[in-house]
Structure formats: C-alpha cells, structure tokens
PDB file of C-alpha atoms in Angstrom:
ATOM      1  CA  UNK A   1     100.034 100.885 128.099  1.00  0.00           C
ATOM      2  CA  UNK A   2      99.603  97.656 127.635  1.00  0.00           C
ATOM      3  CA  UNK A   3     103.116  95.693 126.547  1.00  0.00           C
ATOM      4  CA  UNK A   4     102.561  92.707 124.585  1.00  0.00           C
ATOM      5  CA  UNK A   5     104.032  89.097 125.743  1.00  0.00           C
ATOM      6  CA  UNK A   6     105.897  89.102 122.466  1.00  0.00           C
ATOM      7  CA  UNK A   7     108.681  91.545 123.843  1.00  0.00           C
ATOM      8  CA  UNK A   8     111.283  89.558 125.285  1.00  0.00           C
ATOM      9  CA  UNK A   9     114.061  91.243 126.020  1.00  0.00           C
ATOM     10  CA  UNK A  10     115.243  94.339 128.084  1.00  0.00           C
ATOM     11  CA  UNK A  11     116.467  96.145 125.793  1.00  0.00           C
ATOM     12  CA  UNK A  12     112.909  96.847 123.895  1.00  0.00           C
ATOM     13  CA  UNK A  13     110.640  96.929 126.950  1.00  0.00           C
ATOM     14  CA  UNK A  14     112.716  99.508 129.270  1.00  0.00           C
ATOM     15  CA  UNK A  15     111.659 101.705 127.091  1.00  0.00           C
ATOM     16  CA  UNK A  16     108.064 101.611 127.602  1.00  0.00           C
ATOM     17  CA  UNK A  17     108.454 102.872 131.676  1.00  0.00           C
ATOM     18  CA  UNK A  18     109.417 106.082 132.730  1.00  0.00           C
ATOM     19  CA  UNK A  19     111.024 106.114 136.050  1.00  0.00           C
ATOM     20  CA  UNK A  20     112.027 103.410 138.877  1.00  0.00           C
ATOM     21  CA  UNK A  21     112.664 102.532 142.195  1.00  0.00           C
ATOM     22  CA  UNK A  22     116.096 101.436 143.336  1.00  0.00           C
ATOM     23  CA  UNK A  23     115.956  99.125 146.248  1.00  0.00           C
ATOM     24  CA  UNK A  24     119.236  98.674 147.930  1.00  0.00           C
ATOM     25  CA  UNK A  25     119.931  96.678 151.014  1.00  0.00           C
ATOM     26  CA  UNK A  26     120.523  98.567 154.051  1.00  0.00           C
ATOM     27  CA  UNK A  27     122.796  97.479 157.824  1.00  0.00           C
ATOM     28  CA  UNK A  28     120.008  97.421 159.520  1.00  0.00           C
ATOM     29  CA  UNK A  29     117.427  95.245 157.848  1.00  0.00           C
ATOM     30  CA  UNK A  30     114.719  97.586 155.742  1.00  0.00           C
ATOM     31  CA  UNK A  31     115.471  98.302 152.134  1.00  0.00           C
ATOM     32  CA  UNK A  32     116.323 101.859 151.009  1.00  0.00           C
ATOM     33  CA  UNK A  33     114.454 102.931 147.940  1.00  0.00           C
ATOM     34  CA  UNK A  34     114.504 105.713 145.976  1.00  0.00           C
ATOM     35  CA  UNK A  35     112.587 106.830 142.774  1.00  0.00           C
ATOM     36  CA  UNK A  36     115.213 106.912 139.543  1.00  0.00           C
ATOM     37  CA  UNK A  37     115.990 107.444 136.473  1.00  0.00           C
ATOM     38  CA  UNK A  38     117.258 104.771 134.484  1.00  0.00           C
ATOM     39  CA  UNK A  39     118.945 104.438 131.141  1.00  0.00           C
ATOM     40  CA  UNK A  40     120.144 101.255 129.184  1.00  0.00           C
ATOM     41  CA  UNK A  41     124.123 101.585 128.434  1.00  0.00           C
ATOM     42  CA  UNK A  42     125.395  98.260 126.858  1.00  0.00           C
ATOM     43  CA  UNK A  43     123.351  95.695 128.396  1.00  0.00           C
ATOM     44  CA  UNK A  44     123.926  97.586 131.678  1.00  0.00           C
ATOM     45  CA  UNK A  45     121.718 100.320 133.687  1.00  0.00           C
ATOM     46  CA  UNK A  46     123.355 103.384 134.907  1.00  0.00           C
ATOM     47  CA  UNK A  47     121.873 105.660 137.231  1.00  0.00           C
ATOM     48  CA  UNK A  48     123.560 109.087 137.981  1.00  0.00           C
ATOM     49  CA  UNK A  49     124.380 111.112 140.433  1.00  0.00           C
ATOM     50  CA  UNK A  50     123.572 108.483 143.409  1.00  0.00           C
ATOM     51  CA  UNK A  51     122.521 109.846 147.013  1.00  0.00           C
ATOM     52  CA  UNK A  52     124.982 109.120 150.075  1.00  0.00           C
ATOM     53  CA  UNK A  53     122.777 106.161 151.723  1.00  0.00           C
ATOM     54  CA  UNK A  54     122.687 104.535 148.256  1.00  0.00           C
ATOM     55  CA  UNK A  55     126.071 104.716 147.381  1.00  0.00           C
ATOM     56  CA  UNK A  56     126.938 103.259 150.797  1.00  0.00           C
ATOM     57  CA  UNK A  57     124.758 101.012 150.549  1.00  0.00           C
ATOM     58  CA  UNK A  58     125.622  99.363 147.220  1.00  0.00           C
ATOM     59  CA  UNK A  59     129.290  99.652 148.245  1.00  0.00           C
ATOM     60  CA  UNK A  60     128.621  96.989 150.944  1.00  0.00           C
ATOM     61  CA  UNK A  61     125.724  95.077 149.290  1.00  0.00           C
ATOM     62  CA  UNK A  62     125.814  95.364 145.715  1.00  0.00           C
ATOM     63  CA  UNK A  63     122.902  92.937 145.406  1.00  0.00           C
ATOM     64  CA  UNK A  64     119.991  95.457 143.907  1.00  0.00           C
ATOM     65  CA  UNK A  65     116.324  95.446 142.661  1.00  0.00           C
ATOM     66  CA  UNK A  66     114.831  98.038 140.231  1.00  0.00           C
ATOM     67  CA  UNK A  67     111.012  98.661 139.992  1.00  0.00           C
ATOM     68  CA  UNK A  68     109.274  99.988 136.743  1.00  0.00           C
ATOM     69  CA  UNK A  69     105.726 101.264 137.940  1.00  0.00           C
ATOM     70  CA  UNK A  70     102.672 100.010 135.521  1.00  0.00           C
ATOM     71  CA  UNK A  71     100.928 102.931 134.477  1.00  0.00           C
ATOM     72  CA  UNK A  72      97.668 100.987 135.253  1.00  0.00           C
ATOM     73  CA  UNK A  73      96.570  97.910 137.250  1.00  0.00           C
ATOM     74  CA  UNK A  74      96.226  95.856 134.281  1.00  0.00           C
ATOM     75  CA  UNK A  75      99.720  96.494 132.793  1.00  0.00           C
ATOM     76  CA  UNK A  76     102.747  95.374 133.798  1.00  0.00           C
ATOM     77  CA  UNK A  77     105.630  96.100 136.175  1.00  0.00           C
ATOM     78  CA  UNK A  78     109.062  95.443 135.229  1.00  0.00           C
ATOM     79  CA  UNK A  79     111.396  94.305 137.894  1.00  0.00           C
ATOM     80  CA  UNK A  80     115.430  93.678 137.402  1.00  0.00           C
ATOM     81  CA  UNK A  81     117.301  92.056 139.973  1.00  0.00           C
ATOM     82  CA  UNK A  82     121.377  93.138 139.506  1.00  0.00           C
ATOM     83  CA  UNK A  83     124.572  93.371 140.588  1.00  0.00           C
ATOM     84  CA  UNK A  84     125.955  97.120 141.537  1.00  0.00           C
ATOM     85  CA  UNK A  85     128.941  98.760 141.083  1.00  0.00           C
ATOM     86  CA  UNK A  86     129.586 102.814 141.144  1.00  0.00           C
ATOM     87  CA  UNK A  87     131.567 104.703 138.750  1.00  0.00           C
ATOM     88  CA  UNK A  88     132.245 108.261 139.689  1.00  0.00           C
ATOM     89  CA  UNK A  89     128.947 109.762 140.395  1.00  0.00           C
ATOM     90  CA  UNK A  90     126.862 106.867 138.537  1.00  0.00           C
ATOM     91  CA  UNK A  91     125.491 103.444 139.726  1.00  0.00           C
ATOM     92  CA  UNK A  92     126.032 100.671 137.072  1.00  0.00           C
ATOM     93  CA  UNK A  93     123.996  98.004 137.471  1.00  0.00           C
ATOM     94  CA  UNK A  94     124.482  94.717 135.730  1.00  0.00           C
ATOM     95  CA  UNK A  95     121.028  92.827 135.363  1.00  0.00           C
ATOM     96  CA  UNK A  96     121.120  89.071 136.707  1.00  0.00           C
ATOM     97  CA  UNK A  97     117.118  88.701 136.031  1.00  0.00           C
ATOM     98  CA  UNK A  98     114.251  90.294 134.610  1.00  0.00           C
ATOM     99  CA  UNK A  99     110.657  89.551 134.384  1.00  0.00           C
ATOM    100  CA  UNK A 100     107.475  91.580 133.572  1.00  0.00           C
ATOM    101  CA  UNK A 101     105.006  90.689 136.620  1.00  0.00           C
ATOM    102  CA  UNK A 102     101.229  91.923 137.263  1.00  0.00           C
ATOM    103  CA  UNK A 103      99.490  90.267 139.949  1.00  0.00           C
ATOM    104  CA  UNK A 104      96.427  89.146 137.939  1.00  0.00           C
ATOM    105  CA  UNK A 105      96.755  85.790 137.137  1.00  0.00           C
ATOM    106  CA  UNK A 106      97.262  84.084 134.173  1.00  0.00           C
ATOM    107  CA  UNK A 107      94.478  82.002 132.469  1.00  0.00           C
ATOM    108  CA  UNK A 108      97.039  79.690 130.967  1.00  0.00           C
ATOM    109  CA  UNK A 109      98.181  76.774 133.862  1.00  0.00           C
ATOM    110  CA  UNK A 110     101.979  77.622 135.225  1.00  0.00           C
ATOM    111  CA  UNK A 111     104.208  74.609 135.574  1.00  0.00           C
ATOM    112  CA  UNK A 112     105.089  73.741 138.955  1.00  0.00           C
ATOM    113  CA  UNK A 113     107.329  75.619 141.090  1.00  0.00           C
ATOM    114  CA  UNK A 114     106.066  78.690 138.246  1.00  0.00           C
ATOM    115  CA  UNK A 115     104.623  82.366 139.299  1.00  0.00           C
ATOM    116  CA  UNK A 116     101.153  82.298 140.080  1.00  0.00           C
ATOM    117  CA  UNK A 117     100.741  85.646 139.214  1.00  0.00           C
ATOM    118  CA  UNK A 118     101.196  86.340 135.263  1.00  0.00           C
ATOM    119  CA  UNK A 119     105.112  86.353 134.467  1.00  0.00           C
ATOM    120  CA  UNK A 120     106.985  86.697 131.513  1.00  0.00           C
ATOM    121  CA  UNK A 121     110.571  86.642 131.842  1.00  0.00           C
ATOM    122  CA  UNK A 122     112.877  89.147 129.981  1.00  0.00           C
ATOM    123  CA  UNK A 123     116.076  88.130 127.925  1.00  0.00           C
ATOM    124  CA  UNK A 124     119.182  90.114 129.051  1.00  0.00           C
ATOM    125  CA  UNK A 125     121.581  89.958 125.971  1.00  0.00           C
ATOM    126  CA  UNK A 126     121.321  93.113 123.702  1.00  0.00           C
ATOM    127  CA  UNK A 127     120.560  92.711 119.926  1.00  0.00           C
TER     128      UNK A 127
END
C-alpha cells in the first residue's frame, strides 16, 4: 500500500489504514497505548467503548496521539496529534495535526527546521 503524496487531507487517507494506537498520557510518566478502531465523524475521530485507564486518562490530559501502522516499511504511517473529549462510552478526538511520516528519507532537500525523515503533512478541514 503505497499512498501517493497527492492525498492531502484526512479525510481521504484514513481510509487507507486499518486500525491504531491511542497514546494517552498517563500520572506517572509512560504513555498508555492501546490498539483501536477509528472512524472519521465530521472532521472528528471517535473511538468507542474506551477502557477505564484511557478514559481516566484523557479526562485529566486530553492531549492525545493516534498511530496508523504502515502495512510495510516502505509505506507510510499516519500520525494525528488531538485534543480528547468523551461522550458516553466514545472518545472524540479533535485532530490539531496530521502528517504521513516513514523514516526513509526524502531525496528532495527539507527546508530548515523541516523533518528529516520523509513528511507530508495532512489538511484537517473536510471536503
């Protein structure tokens, strides 16, 4: 699965992953992760039917990270950095940042202060 540069926005590359990891911040230092399953709803991801660490855990800090897996070395991963808030049973997550990351680098030069790695960052708005 290779997911071409083209794609910018969430919306039409979330599509492409199967599952992620939720990475919330826990008291004592170490993230808490947890493999889940996502879906898009309005510009914003909702994961249901949260486990008790996680819910307590984006009650207090509801600064999150999500982790789409590549299915291969050379593809990428997607990563969304968000804002959490639950509702009921579900997590709703609003997405602050997204980018598409693999660790090979780029052959085309990154400005300064850029990832090394090769990055393509990922419009939030929905079309």
């Amino acid at each position: 699965m290779s997911i071409p540069v083209e794609l910018q926005s969430l919306e039409s590359v979330i599509t492409r992953y199967h599952f992620a990891y939720l990475m919330t911040n826990s008291d004592k230092g170490p993230p808490h992760v947890v493999q889940a399953a996502v879906a898009l709803d309005g510009g914003n991801l909702v994961i249901n039917q949260v486990g008790r660490r996680t819910r307590a855990n984006a009650l207090a800090r509801p600064d999150v990270g999500l982790v789409w897996p590549p299915e291969s070395e050379t593809d990428y991963s997607l990563i969304v950095d968000g804002q959490a808030a639950l509702l009921g049973e579900s997590l709703r997550i609003t997405p602050t940042r997204a980018v598409l990351h693999r660790s090979s680098p780029s052959p085309e030069p990154k400005a300064p202060g850029g990832c090394g790695s090769d990055c393509v960052e990922l419009g939030l708005t929905s079309h």
